[in-house]
Amino acid sequence: MSETRSGFTRFDTISEFESYIKNLKITRKVNGLQVHHMALPNYDCFYKSNGNTEDELTRTINLNSYGKSMGWACIAQHFNIFPNGKITTGRDINKTPVGITGWNTNKICIEIYGDFDKNKDTMKVSQKEAIIAVYGILCEKLNLTPSTSTIRPHAWFTSGGTYLGDYSTSKSRKTCPGTNFMGFGNSKNAFVNNFYPLIKNYMSNRNTPKEEPEQTEQPKEGKYIVRYLQTTLNNVYKCKLVVDGLYGPATKSAVKKHYLKIGNKGDHVVWLQKALINRGHGIEADGSFGSKTKAAVIAYQKSRGLSADGYAGYDTHSAIIND
Ligand SMILES: [Zn+2]
């Protein structure tokens, strides 16, 4: 259970953090999230030799004292993510942080506990999962798409606050959040190829409707996915189908009329993308049928022995529904 002490709150689970963020009133404009590691304290400070772990709120309160000793109003950062995946609050969310010179206004500062330079701490899975969730939940709250303009590590800036757009051993102020951050590091390529996709994937999986509890006499996902399709066809094409979750003649004939192909956009595409995501295809449910969606359709068609043409027509819809 979460706990509040001296004005700081510790969240023991992602869902506790999530409900806190849901109710949080953010009154200033926020258009970016910073990424930091603490370097010191590192894992040796957290995992004590007697087998205990450091108290997260005590550390947070000490970081607040440290901030004051530096002449700041309080702790520099808004959130702290601990090795065990627990999260604490820091600075008032509506106050500008002291995180990255040149990139503090309109930003949220997140400090990750540990030292993630090469050959230093190896990040625990619990912490990795919390990091991805924290950035995903904040992006969703703030309506940000993970990218080099919305999520930036400290290492992409000089001491003077000039944005380099990548980590440079000679020009960057620091390695923060570490040259081996999350196992992929602090470079632009590492973020573009690993960090942003992990966050995006987290966000789109959260938005995928949960399957309804299994019902007898219905295929596992059948009823819900058909009802969702019927609602979508009604909304998008004004099909006037009865939303009964049964894949009958009227629904089949509507599907035959409205197949999907590259270039299509909208809620019908979202239906298809979510179905493919649920079947393990790593795409986004962004409602835009682009080359990645086409590739996923082809892969899905191959997996079901259909002709792999990349058009999501009647056969593909039927296969998804009958899965
Ligand atoms: Zn930093």
mmCIF file of C-alpha atoms and ligand atoms in Angstrom:
data_model
loop_
_atom_site.group_PDB
_atom_site.id
_atom_site.type_symbol
_atom_site.label_atom_id
_atom_site.label_comp_id
_atom_site.label_asym_id
_atom_site.label_seq_id
_atom_site.Cartn_x
_atom_site.Cartn_y
_atom_site.Cartn_z
ATOM 1 C CA MET A 1 0.000 0.000 0.000
ATOM 2 C CA SER A 2 1.173 3.476 -0.772
ATOM 3 C CA GLU A 3 2.386 5.652 2.076
ATOM 4 C CA THR A 4 2.844 9.394 2.516
ATOM 5 C CA ARG A 5 5.456 10.884 4.818
ATOM 6 C CA SER A 6 6.657 14.494 5.103
ATOM 7 C CA GLY A 7 4.723 15.368 1.960
ATOM 8 C CA PHE A 8 6.187 12.600 -0.206
ATOM 9 C CA THR A 9 4.300 9.525 -1.353
ATOM 10 C CA ARG A 10 5.600 6.083 -2.161
ATOM 11 C CA PHE A 11 3.714 3.893 -4.638
ATOM 12 C CA ASP A 12 4.300 0.169 -4.267
ATOM 13 C CA THR A 13 2.608 -0.806 -7.530
ATOM 14 C CA ILE A 14 2.126 0.663 -10.980
ATOM 15 C CA SER A 15 -1.634 0.766 -10.479
ATOM 16 C CA GLU A 16 -1.203 2.913 -7.355
ATOM 17 C CA PHE A 17 0.965 5.275 -9.366
ATOM 18 C CA GLU A 18 -1.523 5.207 -12.213
ATOM 19 C CA SER A 19 -4.502 6.229 -10.087
ATOM 20 C CA TYR A 20 -2.433 8.991 -8.535
ATOM 21 C CA ILE A 21 -1.562 10.347 -11.992
ATOM 22 C CA LYS A 22 -5.145 10.019 -13.151
ATOM 23 C CA ASN A 23 -6.281 12.381 -10.377
ATOM 24 C CA LEU A 24 -3.276 14.678 -10.527
ATOM 25 C CA LYS A 25 -4.045 18.255 -11.600
ATOM 26 C CA ILE A 26 -1.288 19.464 -13.885
ATOM 27 C CA THR A 27 -1.815 23.193 -14.284
ATOM 28 C CA ARG A 28 1.403 24.157 -16.044
ATOM 29 C CA LYS A 29 2.153 23.221 -19.623
ATOM 30 C CA VAL A 30 4.246 20.036 -19.838
ATOM 31 C CA ASN A 31 5.648 18.979 -23.195
ATOM 32 C CA GLY A 32 8.601 16.790 -22.287
ATOM 33 C CA LEU A 33 9.991 14.189 -19.892
ATOM 34 C CA GLN A 34 13.595 14.068 -18.732
ATOM 35 C CA VAL A 35 15.509 10.841 -18.134
ATOM 36 C CA HIS A 36 18.181 10.667 -15.408
ATOM 37 C CA HIS A 37 19.973 8.129 -13.311
ATOM 38 C CA MET A 38 21.178 9.076 -9.862
ATOM 39 C CA ALA A 39 24.636 7.504 -10.355
ATOM 40 C CA LEU A 40 25.090 7.900 -6.600
ATOM 41 C CA PRO A 41 23.091 6.510 -4.761
ATOM 42 C CA ASN A 42 23.672 3.279 -6.643
ATOM 43 C CA TYR A 43 22.524 -0.315 -6.084
ATOM 44 C CA ASP A 44 25.084 -0.792 -3.293
ATOM 45 C CA CYS A 45 23.290 1.923 -1.326
ATOM 46 C CA PHE A 46 19.884 0.360 -1.907
ATOM 47 C CA TYR A 47 20.646 -3.321 -1.341
ATOM 48 C CA LYS A 48 22.320 -3.310 2.032
ATOM 49 C CA SER A 49 24.808 -5.930 3.159
ATOM 50 C CA ASN A 50 22.437 -7.128 5.907
ATOM 51 C CA GLY A 51 19.920 -8.151 3.224
ATOM 52 C CA ASN A 52 17.561 -5.211 3.776
ATOM 53 C CA THR A 53 16.737 -2.542 1.252
ATOM 54 C CA GLU A 54 16.881 1.163 1.852
ATOM 55 C CA ASP A 55 13.638 2.882 2.857
ATOM 56 C CA GLU A 56 12.397 4.697 -0.228
ATOM 57 C CA LEU A 57 10.715 7.572 1.593
ATOM 58 C CA THR A 58 13.725 8.188 3.839
ATOM 59 C CA ARG A 59 15.889 8.441 0.728
ATOM 60 C CA THR A 60 13.371 10.813 -0.858
ATOM 61 C CA ILE A 61 13.314 13.018 2.234
ATOM 62 C CA ASN A 62 17.133 13.048 2.217
ATOM 63 C CA LEU A 63 17.110 14.045 -1.446
ATOM 64 C CA ASN A 64 14.822 16.902 -0.482
ATOM 65 C CA SER A 65 17.322 18.044 2.157
ATOM 66 C CA TYR A 66 20.071 17.728 -0.433
ATOM 67 C CA GLY A 67 18.082 19.960 -2.814
ATOM 68 C CA LYS A 68 17.689 22.588 -0.134
ATOM 69 C CA SER A 69 21.405 22.418 0.669
ATOM 70 C CA MET A 70 22.052 23.162 -3.000
ATOM 71 C CA GLY A 71 20.017 26.343 -2.646
ATOM 72 C CA TRP A 72 16.953 24.996 -4.478
ATOM 73 C CA ALA A 73 13.471 25.256 -3.026
ATOM 74 C CA CYS A 74 13.328 21.503 -2.525
ATOM 75 C CA ILE A 75 14.110 18.189 -4.220
ATOM 76 C CA ALA A 76 15.041 18.737 -7.881
ATOM 77 C CA GLN A 77 12.976 15.979 -9.507
ATOM 78 C CA HIS A 78 9.286 15.114 -9.665
ATOM 79 C CA PHE A 79 9.598 11.340 -9.421
ATOM 80 C CA ASN A 80 12.087 8.723 -8.246
ATOM 81 C CA ILE A 81 12.085 5.145 -9.519
ATOM 82 C CA PHE A 82 13.754 2.628 -7.199
ATOM 83 C CA PRO A 83 15.495 -0.662 -8.085
ATOM 84 C CA ASN A 84 12.546 -2.672 -6.698
ATOM 85 C CA GLY A 85 10.112 -0.818 -8.969
ATOM 86 C CA LYS A 86 8.668 1.387 -6.238
ATOM 87 C CA ILE A 87 8.120 5.033 -7.096
ATOM 88 C CA THR A 88 8.151 8.138 -4.923
ATOM 89 C CA THR A 89 6.944 11.645 -5.605
ATOM 90 C CA GLY A 90 9.283 14.610 -5.329
ATOM 91 C CA ARG A 91 8.891 18.222 -6.336
ATOM 92 C CA ASP A 92 5.396 19.693 -6.829
ATOM 93 C CA ILE A 93 4.406 18.643 -10.363
ATOM 94 C CA ASN A 94 3.458 22.236 -11.175
ATOM 95 C CA LYS A 95 6.923 23.573 -10.378
ATOM 96 C CA THR A 96 9.770 23.626 -12.904
ATOM 97 C CA PRO A 97 12.438 21.023 -12.055
ATOM 98 C CA VAL A 98 16.214 21.394 -11.700
ATOM 99 C CA GLY A 99 17.157 18.616 -14.077
ATOM 100 C CA ILE A 100 18.639 19.595 -17.423
ATOM 101 C CA THR A 101 20.089 23.047 -17.952
ATOM 102 C CA GLY A 102 18.371 24.412 -21.049
ATOM 103 C CA TRP A 103 15.477 21.930 -20.911
ATOM 104 C CA ASN A 104 13.667 22.424 -17.602
ATOM 105 C CA THR A 105 10.803 24.743 -18.525
ATOM 106 C CA ASN A 106 7.604 22.773 -19.230
ATOM 107 C CA LYS A 107 9.336 19.494 -18.350
ATOM 108 C CA ILE A 108 8.960 16.699 -15.807
ATOM 109 C CA CYS A 109 12.146 15.381 -14.227
ATOM 110 C CA ILE A 110 12.419 11.684 -13.398
ATOM 111 C CA GLU A 111 15.391 10.257 -11.512
ATOM 112 C CA ILE A 112 16.135 6.561 -11.752
ATOM 113 C CA TYR A 113 17.938 5.113 -8.744
ATOM 114 C CA GLY A 114 21.238 3.456 -9.670
ATOM 115 C CA ASP A 115 24.337 3.858 -11.784
ATOM 116 C CA PHE A 116 23.764 2.563 -15.305
ATOM 117 C CA ASP A 117 27.096 3.321 -16.883
ATOM 118 C CA LYS A 118 28.819 0.319 -18.443
ATOM 119 C CA ASN A 119 30.162 -2.150 -15.861
ATOM 120 C CA LYS A 120 28.207 -0.537 -13.033
ATOM 121 C CA ASP A 121 24.702 -1.547 -11.848
ATOM 122 C CA THR A 122 22.719 -4.087 -13.856
ATOM 123 C CA MET A 123 19.178 -2.850 -13.883
ATOM 124 C CA LYS A 124 16.602 -5.139 -12.258
ATOM 125 C CA VAL A 125 13.557 -6.163 -14.277
ATOM 126 C CA SER A 126 11.332 -4.658 -11.574
ATOM 127 C CA GLN A 127 12.895 -1.269 -12.199
ATOM 128 C CA LYS A 128 12.776 -1.618 -15.991
ATOM 129 C CA GLU A 129 9.077 -2.375 -15.902
ATOM 130 C CA ALA A 130 8.404 0.566 -13.609
ATOM 131 C CA ILE A 131 10.369 2.916 -15.876
ATOM 132 C CA ILE A 132 8.437 1.923 -18.983
ATOM 133 C CA ALA A 133 5.133 2.213 -17.122
ATOM 134 C CA VAL A 134 5.957 5.614 -15.606
ATOM 135 C CA TYR A 135 6.892 7.107 -18.985
ATOM 136 C CA GLY A 136 3.915 5.447 -20.670
ATOM 137 C CA ILE A 137 1.405 6.625 -18.082
ATOM 138 C CA LEU A 138 2.808 10.162 -18.133
ATOM 139 C CA CYS A 139 2.818 10.288 -21.941
ATOM 140 C CA GLU A 140 -0.786 9.219 -21.981
ATOM 141 C CA LYS A 141 -1.775 11.758 -19.317
ATOM 142 C CA LEU A 142 0.033 14.560 -21.156
ATOM 143 C CA ASN A 143 -0.916 13.393 -24.639
ATOM 144 C CA LEU A 144 2.720 13.006 -25.686
ATOM 145 C CA THR A 145 4.047 10.578 -28.276
ATOM 146 C CA PRO A 146 7.418 9.123 -27.231
ATOM 147 C CA SER A 147 10.095 10.618 -29.484
ATOM 148 C CA THR A 148 13.342 12.574 -29.420
ATOM 149 C CA SER A 149 11.333 15.764 -28.949
ATOM 150 C CA THR A 150 9.283 14.571 -25.972
ATOM 151 C CA ILE A 151 11.625 12.266 -24.004
ATOM 152 C CA ARG A 152 15.253 13.255 -23.662
ATOM 153 C CA PRO A 153 18.090 11.997 -21.512
ATOM 154 C CA HIS A 154 20.392 14.384 -19.714
ATOM 155 C CA ALA A 155 23.298 13.094 -21.811
ATOM 156 C CA TRP A 156 22.031 14.786 -24.963
ATOM 157 C CA PHE A 157 22.882 18.240 -23.575
ATOM 158 C CA THR A 158 26.080 20.144 -22.889
ATOM 159 C CA SER A 159 26.895 21.750 -19.547
ATOM 160 C CA GLY A 160 25.813 25.060 -21.010
ATOM 161 C CA GLY A 161 22.428 23.648 -21.960
ATOM 162 C CA THR A 162 22.973 23.195 -25.688
ATOM 163 C CA TYR A 163 20.952 20.350 -27.151
ATOM 164 C CA LEU A 164 23.205 17.867 -28.970
ATOM 165 C CA GLY A 165 20.491 15.406 -29.960
ATOM 166 C CA ASP A 166 22.691 12.468 -28.994
ATOM 167 C CA TYR A 167 25.254 11.422 -26.422
ATOM 168 C CA SER A 168 28.746 12.689 -27.199
ATOM 169 C CA THR A 169 31.682 11.520 -25.082
ATOM 170 C CA SER A 170 33.450 14.838 -25.610
ATOM 171 C CA LYS A 171 30.572 17.327 -25.543
ATOM 172 C CA SER A 172 27.883 15.930 -23.242
ATOM 173 C CA ARG A 173 27.716 17.214 -19.691
ATOM 174 C CA LYS A 174 27.148 13.726 -18.295
ATOM 175 C CA THR A 175 26.508 10.128 -19.327
ATOM 176 C CA CYS A 176 23.167 10.299 -17.447
ATOM 177 C CA PRO A 177 21.095 8.003 -17.470
ATOM 178 C CA GLY A 178 24.132 5.831 -18.191
ATOM 179 C CA THR A 179 26.010 4.348 -21.122
ATOM 180 C CA ASN A 180 24.337 0.986 -20.433
ATOM 181 C CA PHE A 181 20.908 2.346 -19.416
ATOM 182 C CA MET A 182 18.353 -0.498 -19.550
ATOM 183 C CA GLY A 183 20.945 -2.564 -21.399
ATOM 184 C CA PHE A 184 20.792 -0.406 -24.535
ATOM 185 C CA GLY A 185 22.447 2.792 -23.382
ATOM 186 C CA ASN A 186 21.964 6.519 -23.704
ATOM 187 C CA SER A 187 22.477 7.150 -27.436
ATOM 188 C CA LYS A 188 19.893 8.495 -29.835
ATOM 189 C CA ASN A 189 19.812 5.151 -31.654
ATOM 190 C CA ALA A 190 19.262 3.298 -28.392
ATOM 191 C CA PHE A 191 16.315 5.501 -27.535
ATOM 192 C CA VAL A 192 14.791 5.492 -31.020
ATOM 193 C CA ASN A 193 15.177 1.744 -31.498
ATOM 194 C CA ASN A 194 14.465 0.566 -27.957
ATOM 195 C CA PHE A 195 13.207 3.017 -25.374
ATOM 196 C CA TYR A 196 10.481 4.811 -27.364
ATOM 197 C CA PRO A 197 9.099 1.579 -28.877
ATOM 198 C CA LEU A 198 8.933 -0.052 -25.426
ATOM 199 C CA ILE A 199 6.925 2.886 -24.100
ATOM 200 C CA LYS A 200 4.694 3.035 -27.180
ATOM 201 C CA ASN A 201 4.043 -0.662 -26.946
ATOM 202 C CA TYR A 202 3.121 -0.285 -23.286
ATOM 203 C CA MET A 203 0.715 2.502 -24.178
ATOM 204 C CA SER A 204 -0.995 0.649 -27.010
ATOM 205 C CA ASN A 205 -1.345 -2.564 -25.010
ATOM 206 C CA ARG A 206 -3.022 -0.617 -22.228
ATOM 207 C CA ASN A 207 -5.511 0.750 -24.718
ATOM 208 C CA THR A 208 -6.360 -2.636 -26.155
ATOM 209 C CA PRO A 209 -9.785 -3.590 -24.840
ATOM 210 C CA LYS A 210 -9.581 -6.436 -22.378
ATOM 211 C CA GLU A 211 -11.285 -9.601 -23.416
ATOM 212 C CA GLU A 212 -14.520 -10.270 -21.626
ATOM 213 C CA PRO A 213 -14.653 -13.191 -19.214
ATOM 214 C CA GLU A 214 -14.889 -16.467 -21.044
ATOM 215 C CA GLN A 215 -18.444 -17.445 -21.844
ATOM 216 C CA THR A 216 -19.670 -20.946 -22.473
ATOM 217 C CA GLU A 217 -20.683 -21.850 -26.022
ATOM 218 C CA GLN A 218 -18.644 -18.972 -27.433
ATOM 219 C CA PRO A 219 -15.109 -19.048 -28.774
ATOM 220 C CA LYS A 220 -12.796 -17.360 -26.282
ATOM 221 C CA GLU A 221 -12.602 -13.954 -27.926
ATOM 222 C CA GLY A 222 -15.385 -14.497 -30.439
ATOM 223 C CA LYS A 223 -18.325 -12.699 -29.063
ATOM 224 C CA TYR A 224 -16.544 -9.584 -27.939
ATOM 225 C CA ILE A 225 -14.432 -9.142 -31.064
ATOM 226 C CA VAL A 226 -17.503 -9.492 -33.287
ATOM 227 C CA ARG A 227 -19.483 -7.020 -31.241
ATOM 228 C CA TYR A 228 -16.572 -4.614 -31.398
ATOM 229 C CA LEU A 229 -16.389 -5.120 -35.177
ATOM 230 C CA GLN A 230 -20.140 -4.608 -35.591
ATOM 231 C CA THR A 231 -20.057 -1.380 -33.571
ATOM 232 C CA THR A 232 -17.091 -0.196 -35.606
ATOM 233 C CA LEU A 233 -18.718 -1.003 -38.970
ATOM 234 C CA ASN A 234 -21.872 0.797 -37.832
ATOM 235 C CA ASN A 235 -19.941 3.883 -36.744
ATOM 236 C CA VAL A 236 -17.581 4.053 -39.695
ATOM 237 C CA TYR A 237 -19.807 2.992 -42.606
ATOM 238 C CA LYS A 238 -23.309 3.378 -41.137
ATOM 239 C CA CYS A 239 -23.940 -0.349 -41.633
ATOM 240 C CA LYS A 240 -26.890 -0.611 -39.190
ATOM 241 C CA LEU A 241 -25.848 -4.067 -38.028
ATOM 242 C CA VAL A 242 -27.406 -5.574 -34.948
ATOM 243 C CA VAL A 243 -24.627 -5.620 -32.338
ATOM 244 C CA ASP A 244 -25.130 -9.180 -31.137
ATOM 245 C CA GLY A 245 -21.612 -10.585 -31.357
ATOM 246 C CA LEU A 246 -22.700 -13.194 -33.898
ATOM 247 C CA TYR A 247 -20.790 -13.483 -37.152
ATOM 248 C CA GLY A 248 -23.872 -13.958 -39.307
ATOM 249 C CA PRO A 249 -24.810 -13.161 -42.932
ATOM 250 C CA ALA A 250 -25.384 -9.410 -42.425
ATOM 251 C CA THR A 251 -22.041 -8.898 -40.678
ATOM 252 C CA LYS A 252 -20.232 -11.066 -43.229
ATOM 253 C CA SER A 253 -21.680 -9.125 -46.126
ATOM 254 C CA ALA A 254 -20.667 -5.814 -44.476
ATOM 255 C CA VAL A 255 -17.113 -7.144 -44.060
ATOM 256 C CA LYS A 256 -17.012 -8.167 -47.740
ATOM 257 C CA LYS A 257 -17.916 -4.611 -48.757
ATOM 258 C CA HIS A 258 -15.434 -2.912 -46.456
ATOM 259 C CA TYR A 259 -12.024 -4.562 -46.696
ATOM 260 C CA LEU A 260 -8.908 -2.759 -45.469
ATOM 261 C CA LYS A 261 -5.720 -1.995 -47.328
ATOM 262 C CA ILE A 262 -2.649 0.194 -47.080
ATOM 263 C CA GLY A 263 -3.561 3.885 -46.911
ATOM 264 C CA ASN A 264 -6.832 3.328 -45.003
ATOM 265 C CA LYS A 265 -7.346 5.234 -41.767
ATOM 266 C CA GLY A 266 -9.799 5.222 -38.912
ATOM 267 C CA ASP A 267 -11.540 3.032 -36.349
ATOM 268 C CA HIS A 268 -11.898 0.000 -38.592
ATOM 269 C CA VAL A 269 -8.098 0.006 -38.952
ATOM 270 C CA VAL A 270 -7.824 0.311 -35.153
ATOM 271 C CA TRP A 271 -10.018 -2.788 -34.812
ATOM 272 C CA LEU A 272 -7.675 -4.702 -37.122
ATOM 273 C CA GLN A 273 -4.507 -3.418 -35.442
ATOM 274 C CA LYS A 274 -5.748 -4.345 -31.958
ATOM 275 C CA ALA A 275 -6.654 -7.815 -33.186
ATOM 276 C CA LEU A 276 -3.145 -8.199 -34.635
ATOM 277 C CA ILE A 277 -1.524 -6.838 -31.447
ATOM 278 C CA ASN A 278 -3.516 -9.401 -29.447
ATOM 279 C CA ARG A 279 -2.063 -12.024 -31.755
ATOM 280 C CA GLY A 280 1.486 -10.984 -30.955
ATOM 281 C CA HIS A 281 2.261 -8.573 -33.789
ATOM 282 C CA GLY A 282 4.356 -5.633 -32.570
ATOM 283 C CA ILE A 283 2.505 -2.751 -34.190
ATOM 284 C CA GLU A 284 0.714 0.305 -32.888
ATOM 285 C CA ALA A 285 -3.032 0.780 -32.825
ATOM 286 C CA ASP A 286 -2.814 4.234 -34.369
ATOM 287 C CA GLY A 287 -5.638 3.831 -36.876
ATOM 288 C CA SER A 288 -3.373 4.258 -39.858
ATOM 289 C CA PHE A 289 -2.836 1.292 -42.200
ATOM 290 C CA GLY A 290 0.810 1.807 -43.133
ATOM 291 C CA SER A 291 3.598 -0.492 -44.183
ATOM 292 C CA LYS A 292 4.015 -1.965 -40.670
ATOM 293 C CA THR A 293 0.358 -2.889 -40.477
ATOM 294 C CA LYS A 294 0.569 -4.367 -43.961
ATOM 295 C CA ALA A 295 3.575 -6.452 -42.930
ATOM 296 C CA ALA A 296 1.675 -7.652 -39.849
ATOM 297 C CA VAL A 297 -1.338 -8.577 -41.995
ATOM 298 C CA ILE A 298 0.911 -10.554 -44.346
ATOM 299 C CA ALA A 299 2.571 -12.330 -41.431
ATOM 300 C CA TYR A 300 -0.821 -13.110 -39.935
ATOM 301 C CA GLN A 301 -2.160 -14.379 -43.270
ATOM 302 C CA LYS A 302 0.856 -16.665 -43.654
ATOM 303 C CA SER A 303 0.359 -17.965 -40.126
ATOM 304 C CA ARG A 304 -3.210 -18.934 -40.995
ATOM 305 C CA GLY A 305 -2.475 -20.360 -44.435
ATOM 306 C CA LEU A 306 -4.307 -17.572 -46.251
ATOM 307 C CA SER A 307 -3.133 -15.931 -49.430
ATOM 308 C CA ALA A 308 -0.630 -13.377 -48.149
ATOM 309 C CA ASP A 309 -1.643 -10.284 -50.123
ATOM 310 C CA GLY A 310 -1.648 -7.725 -47.269
ATOM 311 C CA TYR A 311 -5.309 -6.870 -47.864
ATOM 312 C CA ALA A 312 -7.443 -7.402 -44.776
ATOM 313 C CA GLY A 313 -10.585 -8.618 -46.472
ATOM 314 C CA TYR A 314 -13.257 -11.171 -45.718
ATOM 315 C CA ASP A 315 -10.904 -14.147 -45.302
ATOM 316 C CA THR A 316 -8.608 -12.290 -42.941
ATOM 317 C CA HIS A 317 -11.483 -10.906 -40.873
ATOM 318 C CA SER A 318 -13.049 -14.360 -40.688
ATOM 319 C CA ALA A 319 -9.773 -15.951 -39.610
ATOM 320 C CA ILE A 320 -9.330 -13.380 -36.838
ATOM 321 C CA ILE A 321 -12.866 -13.916 -35.629
ATOM 322 C CA ASN A 322 -12.507 -17.700 -35.710
ATOM 323 C CA ASP A 323 -9.123 -17.730 -33.955
HETATM 324 ZN ZN ZN B 1 20.962 13.669 -14.977
#
